[in-house]
Coordinates of C-alpha atoms in Angstrom, one line a residue:
L1 CA 55.7 -21.0 13.1
L2 CA 55.3 -22.9 16.3
F3 CA 52.0 -21.5 17.7
S4 CA 49.6 -18.6 17.3
W5 CA 46.4 -17.5 19.0
G6 CA 43.9 -14.7 18.9
A7 CA 41.3 -13.3 16.5
P8 CA 40.1 -9.9 15.3
G9 CA 37.7 -8.4 17.8
K10 CA 36.9 -5.7 20.3
T11 CA 35.6 -7.2 23.5
G12 CA 36.4 -10.8 24.2
P13 CA 39.4 -12.4 25.7
G14 CA 42.0 -13.2 23.0
E15 CA 40.4 -10.8 20.6
F16 CA 42.7 -8.1 19.3
H17 CA 42.3 -4.8 17.6
V18 CA 45.9 -3.7 16.7
P19 CA 48.0 -5.8 19.0
H20 CA 51.0 -3.5 19.2
G21 CA 53.5 -4.5 21.8
V22 CA 54.5 -7.9 23.4
W23 CA 56.5 -8.7 26.5
V24 CA 57.3 -12.3 27.7
H25 CA 57.8 -12.3 31.5
T26 CA 60.5 -14.5 33.0
D27 CA 57.8 -16.8 34.3
G28 CA 56.5 -17.3 30.7
R29 CA 53.4 -15.1 30.9
V30 CA 52.8 -13.2 27.7
F31 CA 51.6 -9.5 28.0
V32 CA 50.1 -7.9 24.9
A33 CA 49.4 -4.2 24.4
D34 CA 46.1 -4.4 22.6
R35 CA 46.2 -0.8 21.4
E36 CA 42.8 0.0 19.9
N37 CA 41.0 -2.0 22.6
H38 CA 42.7 0.1 25.2
R39 CA 43.9 -2.8 27.3
I40 CA 46.8 -5.1 28.2
Q41 CA 45.9 -8.8 27.8
V42 CA 47.8 -11.5 29.7
F43 CA 48.2 -15.1 28.6
T44 CA 50.0 -18.3 29.5
P45 CA 52.8 -19.4 27.1
D46 CA 50.3 -21.6 25.4
G47 CA 47.8 -18.7 24.7
E48 CA 45.3 -19.4 27.5
F49 CA 43.8 -16.1 28.6
L50 CA 44.6 -15.1 32.2
T51 CA 43.4 -11.6 32.7
Q52 CA 43.2 -8.1 31.2
W53 CA 44.1 -4.7 32.5
T54 CA 42.0 -1.7 31.3
D55 CA 42.0 2.0 31.9
F56 CA 44.6 2.8 29.2
S57 CA 44.4 5.2 26.3
R58 CA 45.8 3.2 23.3
P59 CA 48.7 1.4 24.9
C60 CA 51.5 0.8 22.4
D61 CA 54.2 -1.1 24.2
I62 CA 55.1 -2.8 27.5
Y63 CA 58.3 -3.2 29.5
I64 CA 58.7 -5.1 32.8
D65 CA 61.9 -4.4 34.7
G66 CA 63.8 -6.6 37.2
D67 CA 61.7 -5.3 40.1
E68 CA 58.5 -6.3 38.3
T69 CA 57.5 -2.7 37.6
V70 CA 55.4 -2.5 34.4
F71 CA 55.8 0.5 32.1
V72 CA 53.1 1.1 29.5
P73 CA 53.5 4.0 27.0
E74 CA 50.1 5.2 25.7
L75 CA 49.5 6.9 22.4
D76 CA 46.7 9.3 23.6
A77 CA 48.0 9.8 27.2
F78 CA 51.7 9.3 27.9
M79 CA 52.9 6.8 30.5
S80 CA 51.4 4.5 33.1
V81 CA 53.4 2.5 35.7
L82 CA 51.9 -0.5 37.3
S83 CA 52.7 -3.4 39.6
I84 CA 53.0 -6.8 38.1
D85 CA 49.4 -7.6 39.2
G86 CA 48.1 -4.6 37.2
R87 CA 47.7 -2.1 40.0
L88 CA 48.3 1.5 38.9
L89 CA 51.3 3.0 40.7
A90 CA 51.8 6.2 38.7
R91 CA 50.7 8.0 35.5
W92 CA 52.1 11.1 33.9
S93 CA 52.0 13.3 30.8
G94 CA 54.9 14.0 28.6
P95 CA 56.2 17.3 27.3
T96 CA 53.4 17.4 24.7
E97 CA 51.0 15.1 26.6
A98 CA 50.6 12.4 23.9
G99 CA 52.4 10.1 21.5
A100 CA 54.4 7.7 23.7
H101 CA 55.0 4.8 21.4
A102 CA 57.8 2.6 22.6
I103 CA 59.9 2.2 25.8
W104 CA 63.1 0.6 27.0
V105 CA 64.8 0.8 30.4
D106 CA 68.5 0.7 30.7
S107 CA 70.7 -1.0 33.4
H108 CA 70.5 2.1 35.6
G109 CA 66.7 2.1 35.5
D110 CA 66.5 5.2 33.3
L111 CA 63.6 5.2 30.8
Y112 CA 63.9 5.8 27.1
I113 CA 60.6 6.7 25.4
N114 CA 60.0 7.1 21.7
Q115 CA 57.4 9.9 21.2
N116 CA 56.1 9.7 17.6
L117 CA 52.9 11.8 17.3
E118 CA 54.1 15.1 18.5
G119 CA 57.8 16.0 18.4
Q120 CA 59.2 12.9 16.7
R121 CA 61.8 12.4 19.4
L122 CA 63.4 10.2 21.9
L123 CA 63.0 11.2 25.6
K124 CA 65.1 10.0 28.5
Y125 CA 63.8 10.1 32.1
R126 CA 66.2 9.4 34.9
R127 CA 64.8 7.1 37.6
L128 CA 65.2 8.6 41.1
G129 CA 65.3 6.7 44.3

């Protein structure tokens, strides 16, 4: 173990309640899907709190593509798409409206979403445009 940070909690910066997904950006920032606190927290590589994004419904994972588009699957909603500064670009429901759990984006920009609450399936969305 080289380093760790955070503590159990529900309101403060660096407090987590089921930290569920982590993404390290190419610039070193660490994005954490803090599922039961309904937010994404952003830190420096040394664990210093930078910001948080709210308005999620149990975010489970995070993926940032080469265009710096941020994809956040949500357990009680489905999918939010944001800019790298946290501005909401799009949000949509899935075939059963809930249960998005994990995401990956392939080299063509297509999205693969693991839906585990309802349906127990893998969904593929083709990126248009």
